[in-house]
mmCIF file of C-alpha atoms and ligand atoms in Angstrom:
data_model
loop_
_atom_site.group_PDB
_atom_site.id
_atom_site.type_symbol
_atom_site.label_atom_id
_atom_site.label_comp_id
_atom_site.label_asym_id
_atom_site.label_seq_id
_atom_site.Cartn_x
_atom_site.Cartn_y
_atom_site.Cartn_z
ATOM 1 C CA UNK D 27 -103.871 13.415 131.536
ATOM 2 C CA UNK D 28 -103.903 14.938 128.198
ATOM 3 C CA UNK D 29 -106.793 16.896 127.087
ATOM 4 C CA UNK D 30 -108.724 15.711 124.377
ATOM 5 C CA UNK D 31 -108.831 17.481 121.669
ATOM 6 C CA UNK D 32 -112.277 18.907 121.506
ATOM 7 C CA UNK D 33 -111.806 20.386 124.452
ATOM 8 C CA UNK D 34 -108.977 22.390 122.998
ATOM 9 C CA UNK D 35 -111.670 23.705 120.249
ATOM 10 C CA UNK D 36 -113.119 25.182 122.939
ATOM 11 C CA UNK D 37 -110.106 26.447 124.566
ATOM 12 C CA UNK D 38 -108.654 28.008 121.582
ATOM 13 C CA UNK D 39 -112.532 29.752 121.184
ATOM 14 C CA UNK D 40 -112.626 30.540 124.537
ATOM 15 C CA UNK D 41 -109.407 32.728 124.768
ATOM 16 C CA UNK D 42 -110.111 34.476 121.103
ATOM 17 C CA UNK D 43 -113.277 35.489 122.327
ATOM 18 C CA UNK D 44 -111.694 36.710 125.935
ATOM 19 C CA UNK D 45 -109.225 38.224 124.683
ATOM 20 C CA UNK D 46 -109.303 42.139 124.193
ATOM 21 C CA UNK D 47 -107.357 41.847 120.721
ATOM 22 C CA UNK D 48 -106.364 39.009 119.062
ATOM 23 C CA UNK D 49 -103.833 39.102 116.498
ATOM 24 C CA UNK D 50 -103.823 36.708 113.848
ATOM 25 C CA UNK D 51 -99.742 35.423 112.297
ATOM 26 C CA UNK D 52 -99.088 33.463 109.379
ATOM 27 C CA UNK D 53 -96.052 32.462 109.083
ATOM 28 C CA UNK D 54 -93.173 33.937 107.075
ATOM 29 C CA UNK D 55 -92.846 33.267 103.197
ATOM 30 C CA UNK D 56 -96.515 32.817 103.319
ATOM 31 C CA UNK D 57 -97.962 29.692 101.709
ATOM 32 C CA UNK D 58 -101.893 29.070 100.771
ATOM 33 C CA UNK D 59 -102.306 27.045 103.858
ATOM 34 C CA UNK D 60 -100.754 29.347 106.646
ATOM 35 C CA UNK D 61 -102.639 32.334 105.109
ATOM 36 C CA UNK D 62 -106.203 30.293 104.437
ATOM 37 C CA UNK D 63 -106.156 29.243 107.515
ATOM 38 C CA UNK D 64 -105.615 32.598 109.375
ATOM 39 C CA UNK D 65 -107.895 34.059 107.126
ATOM 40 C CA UNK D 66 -110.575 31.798 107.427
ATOM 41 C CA UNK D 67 -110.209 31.774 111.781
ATOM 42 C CA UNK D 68 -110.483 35.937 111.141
ATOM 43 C CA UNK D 69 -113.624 35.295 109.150
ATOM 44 C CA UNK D 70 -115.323 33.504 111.878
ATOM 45 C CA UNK D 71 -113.686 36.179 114.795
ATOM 46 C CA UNK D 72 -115.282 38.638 112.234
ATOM 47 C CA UNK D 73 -118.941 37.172 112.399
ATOM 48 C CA UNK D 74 -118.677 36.996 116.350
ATOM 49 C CA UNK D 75 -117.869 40.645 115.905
ATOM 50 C CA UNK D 76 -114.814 40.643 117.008
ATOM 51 C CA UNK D 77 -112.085 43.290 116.386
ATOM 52 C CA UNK D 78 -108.643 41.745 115.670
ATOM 53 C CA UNK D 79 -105.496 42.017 113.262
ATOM 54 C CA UNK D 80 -104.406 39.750 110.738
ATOM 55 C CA UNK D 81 -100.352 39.689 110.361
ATOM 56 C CA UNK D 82 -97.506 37.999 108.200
ATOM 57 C CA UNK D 83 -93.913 39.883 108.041
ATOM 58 C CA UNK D 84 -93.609 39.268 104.399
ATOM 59 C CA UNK D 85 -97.117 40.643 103.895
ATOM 60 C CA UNK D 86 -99.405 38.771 101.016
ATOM 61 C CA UNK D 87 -97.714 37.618 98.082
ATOM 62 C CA UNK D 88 -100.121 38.734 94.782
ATOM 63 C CA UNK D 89 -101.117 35.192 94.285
ATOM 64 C CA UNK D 90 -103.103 34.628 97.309
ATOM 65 C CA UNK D 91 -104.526 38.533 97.483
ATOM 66 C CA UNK D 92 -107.431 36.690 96.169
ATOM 67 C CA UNK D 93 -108.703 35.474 99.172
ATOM 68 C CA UNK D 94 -111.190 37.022 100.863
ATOM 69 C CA UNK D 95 -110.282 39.275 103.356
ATOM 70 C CA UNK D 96 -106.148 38.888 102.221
ATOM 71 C CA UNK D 97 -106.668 42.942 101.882
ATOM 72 C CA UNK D 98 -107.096 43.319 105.853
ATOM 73 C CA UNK D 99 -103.351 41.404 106.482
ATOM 74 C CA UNK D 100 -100.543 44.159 107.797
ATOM 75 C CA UNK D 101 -96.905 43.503 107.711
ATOM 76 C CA UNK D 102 -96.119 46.695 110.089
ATOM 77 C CA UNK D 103 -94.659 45.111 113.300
ATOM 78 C CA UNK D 104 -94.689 48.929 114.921
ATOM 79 C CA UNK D 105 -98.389 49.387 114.828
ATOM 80 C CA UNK D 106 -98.833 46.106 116.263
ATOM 81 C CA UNK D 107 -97.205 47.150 119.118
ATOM 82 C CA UNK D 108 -99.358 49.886 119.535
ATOM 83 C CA UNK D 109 -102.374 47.626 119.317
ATOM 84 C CA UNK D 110 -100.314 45.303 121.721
ATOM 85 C CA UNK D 111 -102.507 42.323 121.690
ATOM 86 C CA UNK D 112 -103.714 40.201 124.168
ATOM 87 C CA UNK D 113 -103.654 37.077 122.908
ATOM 88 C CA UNK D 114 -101.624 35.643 119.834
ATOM 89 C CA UNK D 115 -102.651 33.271 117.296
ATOM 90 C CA UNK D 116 -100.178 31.068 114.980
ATOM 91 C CA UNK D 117 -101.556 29.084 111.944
ATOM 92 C CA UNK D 118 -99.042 26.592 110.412
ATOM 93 C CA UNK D 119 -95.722 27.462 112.115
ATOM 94 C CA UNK D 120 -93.970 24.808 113.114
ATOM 95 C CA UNK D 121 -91.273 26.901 114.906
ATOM 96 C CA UNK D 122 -91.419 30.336 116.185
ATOM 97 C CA UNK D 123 -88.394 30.707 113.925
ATOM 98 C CA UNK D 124 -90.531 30.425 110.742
ATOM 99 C CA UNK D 125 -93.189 33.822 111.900
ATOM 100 C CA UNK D 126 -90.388 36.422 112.386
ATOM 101 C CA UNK D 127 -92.195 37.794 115.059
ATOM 102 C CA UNK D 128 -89.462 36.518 118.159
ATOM 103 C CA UNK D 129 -89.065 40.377 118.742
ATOM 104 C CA UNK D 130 -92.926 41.081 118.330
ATOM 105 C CA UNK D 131 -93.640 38.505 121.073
ATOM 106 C CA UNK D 132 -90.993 39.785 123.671
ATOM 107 C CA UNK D 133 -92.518 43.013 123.408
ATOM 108 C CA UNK D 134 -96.099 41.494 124.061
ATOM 109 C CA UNK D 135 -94.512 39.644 127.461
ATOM 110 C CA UNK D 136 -98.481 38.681 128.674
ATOM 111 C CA UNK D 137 -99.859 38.002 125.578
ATOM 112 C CA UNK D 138 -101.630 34.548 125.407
ATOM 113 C CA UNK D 139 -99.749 32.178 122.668
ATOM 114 C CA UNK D 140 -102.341 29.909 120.467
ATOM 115 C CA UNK D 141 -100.590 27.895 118.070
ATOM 116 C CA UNK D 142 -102.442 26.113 115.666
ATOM 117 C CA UNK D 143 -101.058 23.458 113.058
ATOM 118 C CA UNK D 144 -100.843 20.055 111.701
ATOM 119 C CA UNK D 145 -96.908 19.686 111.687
ATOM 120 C CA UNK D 146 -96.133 16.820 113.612
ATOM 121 C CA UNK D 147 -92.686 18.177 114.087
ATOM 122 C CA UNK D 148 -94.301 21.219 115.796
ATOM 123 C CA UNK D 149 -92.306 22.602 119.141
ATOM 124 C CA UNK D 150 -95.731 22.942 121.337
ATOM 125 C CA UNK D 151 -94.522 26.446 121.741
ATOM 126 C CA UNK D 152 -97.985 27.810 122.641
ATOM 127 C CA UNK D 153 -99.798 28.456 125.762
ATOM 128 C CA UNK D 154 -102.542 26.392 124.510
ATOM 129 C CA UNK D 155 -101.583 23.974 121.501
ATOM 130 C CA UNK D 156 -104.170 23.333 119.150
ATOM 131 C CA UNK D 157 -101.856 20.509 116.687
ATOM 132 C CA UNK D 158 -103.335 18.156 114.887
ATOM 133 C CA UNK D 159 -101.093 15.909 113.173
ATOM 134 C CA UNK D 160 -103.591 13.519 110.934
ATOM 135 C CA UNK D 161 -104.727 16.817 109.819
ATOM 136 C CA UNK D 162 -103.660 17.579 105.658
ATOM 137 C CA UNK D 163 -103.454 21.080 106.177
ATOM 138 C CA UNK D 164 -103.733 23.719 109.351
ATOM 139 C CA UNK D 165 -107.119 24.663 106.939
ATOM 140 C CA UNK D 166 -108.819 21.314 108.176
ATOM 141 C CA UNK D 167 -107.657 21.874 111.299
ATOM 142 C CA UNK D 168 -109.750 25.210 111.385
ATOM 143 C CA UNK D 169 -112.423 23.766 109.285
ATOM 144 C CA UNK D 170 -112.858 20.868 112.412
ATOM 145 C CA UNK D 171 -112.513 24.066 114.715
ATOM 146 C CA UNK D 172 -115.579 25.471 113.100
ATOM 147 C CA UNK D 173 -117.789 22.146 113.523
ATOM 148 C CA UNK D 174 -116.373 21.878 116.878
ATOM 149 C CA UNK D 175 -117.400 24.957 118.384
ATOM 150 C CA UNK D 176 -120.659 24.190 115.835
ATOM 151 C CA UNK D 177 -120.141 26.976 113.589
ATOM 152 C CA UNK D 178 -121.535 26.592 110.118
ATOM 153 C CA UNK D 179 -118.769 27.950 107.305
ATOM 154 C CA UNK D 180 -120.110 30.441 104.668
ATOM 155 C CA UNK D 181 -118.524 31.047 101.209
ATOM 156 C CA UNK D 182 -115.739 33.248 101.912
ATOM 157 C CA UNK D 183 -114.394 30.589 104.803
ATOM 158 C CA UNK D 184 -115.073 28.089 102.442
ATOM 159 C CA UNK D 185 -112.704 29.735 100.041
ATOM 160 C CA UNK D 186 -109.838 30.377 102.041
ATOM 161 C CA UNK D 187 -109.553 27.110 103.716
ATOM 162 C CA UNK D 188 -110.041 24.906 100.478
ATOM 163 C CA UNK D 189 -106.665 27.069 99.189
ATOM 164 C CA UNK D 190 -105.252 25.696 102.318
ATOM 165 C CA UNK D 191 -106.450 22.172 100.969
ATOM 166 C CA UNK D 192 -105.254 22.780 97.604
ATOM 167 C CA UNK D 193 -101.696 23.981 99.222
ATOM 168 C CA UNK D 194 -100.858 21.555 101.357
ATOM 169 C CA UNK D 195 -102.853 18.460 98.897
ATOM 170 C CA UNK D 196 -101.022 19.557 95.893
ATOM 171 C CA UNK D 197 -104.400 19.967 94.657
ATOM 172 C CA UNK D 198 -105.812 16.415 95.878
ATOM 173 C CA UNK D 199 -102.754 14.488 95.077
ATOM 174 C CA UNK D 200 -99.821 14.107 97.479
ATOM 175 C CA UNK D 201 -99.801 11.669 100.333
ATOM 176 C CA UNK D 202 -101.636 14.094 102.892
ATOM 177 C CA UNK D 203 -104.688 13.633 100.656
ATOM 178 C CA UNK D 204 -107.215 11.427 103.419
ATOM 179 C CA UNK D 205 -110.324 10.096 103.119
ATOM 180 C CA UNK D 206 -111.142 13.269 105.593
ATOM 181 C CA UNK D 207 -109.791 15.997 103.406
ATOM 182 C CA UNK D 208 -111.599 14.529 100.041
ATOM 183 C CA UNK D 209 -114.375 15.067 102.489
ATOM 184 C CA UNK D 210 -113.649 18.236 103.947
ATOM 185 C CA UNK D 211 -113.057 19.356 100.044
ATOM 186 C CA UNK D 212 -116.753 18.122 99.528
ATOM 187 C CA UNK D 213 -118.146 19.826 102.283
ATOM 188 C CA UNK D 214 -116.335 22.906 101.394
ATOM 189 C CA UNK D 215 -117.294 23.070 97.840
ATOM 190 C CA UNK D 216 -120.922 22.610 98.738
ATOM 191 C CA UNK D 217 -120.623 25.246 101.284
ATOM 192 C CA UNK D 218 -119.350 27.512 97.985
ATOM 193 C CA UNK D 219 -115.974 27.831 97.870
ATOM 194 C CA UNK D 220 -114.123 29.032 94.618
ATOM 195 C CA UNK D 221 -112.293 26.188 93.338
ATOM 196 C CA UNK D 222 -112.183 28.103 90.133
ATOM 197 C CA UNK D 223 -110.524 31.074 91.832
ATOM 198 C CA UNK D 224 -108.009 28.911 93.762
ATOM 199 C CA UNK D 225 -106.916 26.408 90.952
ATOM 200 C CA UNK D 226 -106.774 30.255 88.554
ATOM 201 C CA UNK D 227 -104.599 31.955 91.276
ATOM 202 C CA UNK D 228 -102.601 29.157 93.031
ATOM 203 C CA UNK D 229 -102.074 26.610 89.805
ATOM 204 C CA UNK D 230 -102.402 27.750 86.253
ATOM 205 C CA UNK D 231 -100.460 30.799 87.358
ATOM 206 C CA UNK D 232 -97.092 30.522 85.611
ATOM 207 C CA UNK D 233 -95.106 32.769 82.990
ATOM 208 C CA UNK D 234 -93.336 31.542 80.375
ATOM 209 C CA UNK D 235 -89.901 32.949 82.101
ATOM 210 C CA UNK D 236 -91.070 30.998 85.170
ATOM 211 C CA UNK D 237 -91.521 27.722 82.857
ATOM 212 C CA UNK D 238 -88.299 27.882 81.257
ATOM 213 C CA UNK D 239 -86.552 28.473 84.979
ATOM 214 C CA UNK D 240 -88.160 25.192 86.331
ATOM 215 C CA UNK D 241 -87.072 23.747 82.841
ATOM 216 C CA UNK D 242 -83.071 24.803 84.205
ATOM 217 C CA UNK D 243 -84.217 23.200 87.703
ATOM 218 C CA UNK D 244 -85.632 19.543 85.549
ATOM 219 C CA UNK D 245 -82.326 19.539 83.152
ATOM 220 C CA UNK D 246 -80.030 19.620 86.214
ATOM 221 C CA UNK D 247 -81.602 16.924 88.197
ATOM 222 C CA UNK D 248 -79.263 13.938 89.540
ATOM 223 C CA UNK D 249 -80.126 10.745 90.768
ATOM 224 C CA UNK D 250 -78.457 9.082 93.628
ATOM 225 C CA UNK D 251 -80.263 5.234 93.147
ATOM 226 C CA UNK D 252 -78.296 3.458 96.115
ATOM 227 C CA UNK D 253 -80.108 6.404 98.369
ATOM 228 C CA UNK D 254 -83.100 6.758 96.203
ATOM 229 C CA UNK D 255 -82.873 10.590 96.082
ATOM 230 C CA UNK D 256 -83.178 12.795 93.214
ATOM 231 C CA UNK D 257 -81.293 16.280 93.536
ATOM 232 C CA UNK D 258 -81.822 19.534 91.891
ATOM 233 C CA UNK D 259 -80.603 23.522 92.102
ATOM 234 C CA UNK D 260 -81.875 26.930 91.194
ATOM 235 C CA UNK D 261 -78.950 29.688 92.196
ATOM 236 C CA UNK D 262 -79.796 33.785 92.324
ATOM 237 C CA UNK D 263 -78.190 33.810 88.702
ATOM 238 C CA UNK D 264 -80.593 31.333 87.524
ATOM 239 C CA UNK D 265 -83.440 33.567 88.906
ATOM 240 C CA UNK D 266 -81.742 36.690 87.415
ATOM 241 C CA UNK D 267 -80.962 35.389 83.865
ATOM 242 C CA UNK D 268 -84.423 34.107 83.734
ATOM 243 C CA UNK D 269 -86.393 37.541 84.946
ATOM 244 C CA UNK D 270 -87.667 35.914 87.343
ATOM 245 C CA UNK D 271 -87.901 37.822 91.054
ATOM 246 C CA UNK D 272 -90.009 36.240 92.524
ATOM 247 C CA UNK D 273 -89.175 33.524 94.913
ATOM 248 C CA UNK D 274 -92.448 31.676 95.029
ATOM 249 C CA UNK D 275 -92.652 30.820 91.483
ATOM 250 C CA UNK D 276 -90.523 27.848 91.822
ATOM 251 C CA UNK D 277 -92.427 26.670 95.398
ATOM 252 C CA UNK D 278 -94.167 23.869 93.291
ATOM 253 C CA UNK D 279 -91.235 22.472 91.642
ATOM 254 C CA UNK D 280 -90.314 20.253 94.823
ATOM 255 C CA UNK D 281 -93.983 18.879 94.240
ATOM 256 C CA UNK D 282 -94.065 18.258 90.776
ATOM 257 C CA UNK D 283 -91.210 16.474 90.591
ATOM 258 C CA UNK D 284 -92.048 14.153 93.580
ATOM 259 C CA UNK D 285 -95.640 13.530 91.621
ATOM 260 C CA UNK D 286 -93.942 12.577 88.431
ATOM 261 C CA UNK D 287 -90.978 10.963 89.244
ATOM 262 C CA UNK D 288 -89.801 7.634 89.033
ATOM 263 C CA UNK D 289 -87.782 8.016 92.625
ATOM 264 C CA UNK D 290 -88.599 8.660 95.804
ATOM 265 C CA UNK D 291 -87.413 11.165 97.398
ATOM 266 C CA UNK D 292 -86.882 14.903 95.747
ATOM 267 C CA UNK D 293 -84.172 17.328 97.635
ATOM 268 C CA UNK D 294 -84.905 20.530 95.020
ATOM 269 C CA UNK D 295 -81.946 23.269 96.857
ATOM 270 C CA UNK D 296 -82.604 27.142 96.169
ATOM 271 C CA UNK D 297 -80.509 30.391 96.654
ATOM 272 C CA UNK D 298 -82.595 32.447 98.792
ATOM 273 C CA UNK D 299 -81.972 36.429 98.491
ATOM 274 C CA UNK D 300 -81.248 36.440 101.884
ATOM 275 C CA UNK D 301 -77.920 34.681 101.554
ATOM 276 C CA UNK D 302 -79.522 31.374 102.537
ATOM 277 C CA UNK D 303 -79.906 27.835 100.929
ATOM 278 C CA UNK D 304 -83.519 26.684 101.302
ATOM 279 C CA UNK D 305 -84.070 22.579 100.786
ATOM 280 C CA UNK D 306 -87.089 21.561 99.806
ATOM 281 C CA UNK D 307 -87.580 17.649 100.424
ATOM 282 C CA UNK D 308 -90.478 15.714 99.451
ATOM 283 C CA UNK D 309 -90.888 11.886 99.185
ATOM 284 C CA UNK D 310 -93.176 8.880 97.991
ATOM 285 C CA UNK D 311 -91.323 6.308 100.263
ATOM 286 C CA UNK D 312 -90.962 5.094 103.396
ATOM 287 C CA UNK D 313 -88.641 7.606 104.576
ATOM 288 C CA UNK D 314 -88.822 10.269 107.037
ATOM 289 C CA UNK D 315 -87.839 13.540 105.313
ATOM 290 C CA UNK D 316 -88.842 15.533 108.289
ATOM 291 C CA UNK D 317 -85.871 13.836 110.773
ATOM 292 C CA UNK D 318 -83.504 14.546 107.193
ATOM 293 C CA UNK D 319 -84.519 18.258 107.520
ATOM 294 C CA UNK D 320 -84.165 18.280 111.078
ATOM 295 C CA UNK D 321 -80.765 17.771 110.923
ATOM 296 C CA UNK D 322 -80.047 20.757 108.963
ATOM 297 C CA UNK D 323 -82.307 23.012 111.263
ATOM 298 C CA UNK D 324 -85.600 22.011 109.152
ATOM 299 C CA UNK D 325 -88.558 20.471 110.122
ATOM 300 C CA UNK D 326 -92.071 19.687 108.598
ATOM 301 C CA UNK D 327 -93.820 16.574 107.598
ATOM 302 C CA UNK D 328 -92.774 12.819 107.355
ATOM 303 C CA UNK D 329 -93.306 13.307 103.515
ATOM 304 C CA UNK D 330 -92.789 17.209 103.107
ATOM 305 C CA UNK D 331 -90.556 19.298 104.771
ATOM 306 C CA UNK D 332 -87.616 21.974 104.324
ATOM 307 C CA UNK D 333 -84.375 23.616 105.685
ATOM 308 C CA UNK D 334 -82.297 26.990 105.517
ATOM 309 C CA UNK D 335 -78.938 26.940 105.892
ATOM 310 C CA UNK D 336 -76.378 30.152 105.280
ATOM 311 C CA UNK D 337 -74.321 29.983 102.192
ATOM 312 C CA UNK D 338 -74.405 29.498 98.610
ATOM 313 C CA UNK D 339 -74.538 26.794 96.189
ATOM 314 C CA UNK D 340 -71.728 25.876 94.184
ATOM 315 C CA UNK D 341 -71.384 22.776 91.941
ATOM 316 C CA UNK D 342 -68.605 21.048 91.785
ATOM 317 C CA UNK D 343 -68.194 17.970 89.564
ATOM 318 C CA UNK D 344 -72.048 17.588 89.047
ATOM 319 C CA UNK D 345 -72.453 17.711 92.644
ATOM 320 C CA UNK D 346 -73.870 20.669 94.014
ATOM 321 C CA UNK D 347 -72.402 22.172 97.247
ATOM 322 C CA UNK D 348 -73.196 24.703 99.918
ATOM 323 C CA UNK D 349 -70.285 26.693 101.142
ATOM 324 C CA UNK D 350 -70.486 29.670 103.159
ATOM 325 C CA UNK D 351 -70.521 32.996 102.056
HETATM 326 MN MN1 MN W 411 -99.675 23.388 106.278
#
């Protein structure tokens, strides 16, 4: 029978408070919503006083450092294992794949796995599986965790999990924004949270250079009408000529263009630096981007979701190609 889902509130409370030494993981190429939500669940281990570690492999991009308690996050794998935890807690991750901690975990062989997330695409790859797919972000999922286990949520909480709202919303106006997470958002803001902070750090937070690079990715889009897909690039040499290094600068372009545009589903490809092609698919329709990304080793949501492949892209009539490397 499966359990009901309250039950694994109290589950996933139950083993972080057993547990010697949780550690906390956001997934790699952090977003607002993997990092809010860890942040927030080490806000509330932190007010049950207990000691833990907060970890993402990529560490904390500038952007979100605003968050409280972003400062405590560690990226250094080797003092983990010198902690070795006892119990290990995902937020977000669909796949191990996407943490970067595969060689972390074998060295942590009796470690407890908690995975919690809203991707309905998510590989159960927990010990206990705390996934909540009618969830908008992994944030409400830790905000219900909180009324569950009947925790109240001070400001700082409130912060971080409302720039997991914001994230995984695109700010209150893709198709994961419910009824519930206008309401969570409510309950959040009343509880304090900085939307001024959030909307400051995670929205108006782009450079001219990083304008006029999503302005190469908007004057290179294509439209395929019988498929009802619109297709766009960015390649390292578009990143380099416009001074721009950092990869998360174009993150939102995928989500602009599927807010704005007059088609339905976006494919937005990127050269990652590590010799990759990242897809970033996003749609309005009916169709179910997530089984697209799966079949190039992605996954995600039915209306959000990505993929990696190795190689580069290369365009070739006005068609833009990834060959290998
Ligand atoms: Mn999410």
């Amino acid at each position: 029978m499966p359990i009901h889902v309250d039950e694994l509130y109290r589950r996933t409370r139950d083993v972080a408070l057993a547990a010697r030494h949780p550690l906390l993981v956001a997934h790699r190429r952090p977003d607002g919503d993997t990092l809010g939500a860890m942040l927030a669940f080490g806000r509330w281990l932190e007010r049950q006083g207990k000691v833990h570690t907060r970890f993402c492999v990529d560490g904390v991009p500038a952007a979100y450092r605003f968050m409280p308690g972003a400062d405590q996050v560690i990226a250094d794998q080797e003092r983990v294992k010198e902690i070795a935890p006892d119990a290990v807690f995902f937020f977000d991750a669909a796949d191990l794949k996407m943490t970067g901690v595969e060689e972390l975990l074998a060295a942590l062989p009796d470690a407890k796995i908690v995975n919690v997330d809203h991707h309905v695409t998510n590989a159960a790859f927990g010990h206990l599986n705390l996934i909540v797919t009618d969830a908008s972000s992994t944030a409400e999922v830790v905000h219900r965790f909180h009324e569950a286990v009947g925790e109240s949520v001070d400001r700082a909480t409130a912060t971080c999990l409302l720039t997991g709202l914001c994230t995984d919303t695109s700010h209150f106006s893709n198709p994961a924004t419910t009824a519930q997470a206008l309401h969570v958002g409510s309950a959040l803001l009343s509880r304090g949270a900085k939307l001024g902070d959030v909307m400051t750090h995670i929205f108006h937070n782009k450079s001219v250079a990083v304008l006029k690079l999503w302005g190469v990715a908007l004057s290179r889009l294509t439209v395929n009408r019988t498929w009802g897909i619109a297709t766009t690039a960015l390649t390292r040499a578009d990143y380099a000529e416009a001074g721009v290094g950092e990869d998360e600068s174009t993150e939102g372009i995928s989500n602009f263009l599927n807010a704005v545009l007059d088609v339905p589903t976006v494919l937005v490809l990127k050269e990652g630096k590590d010799g990759t092609v990242r897809g970033s698919l996003r749609t309005t329709g009916e169709r179910d981007v997530a089984k697209l990304a799966a079949h190039f080793g992605g996954g995600g949501h039915k209306k959000a979701a990505g993929f990696a492949v190795p190689g580069k892209l290369v365009e070739q009539d006005g068609h833009w190609r990834v060959v290998a490397v």
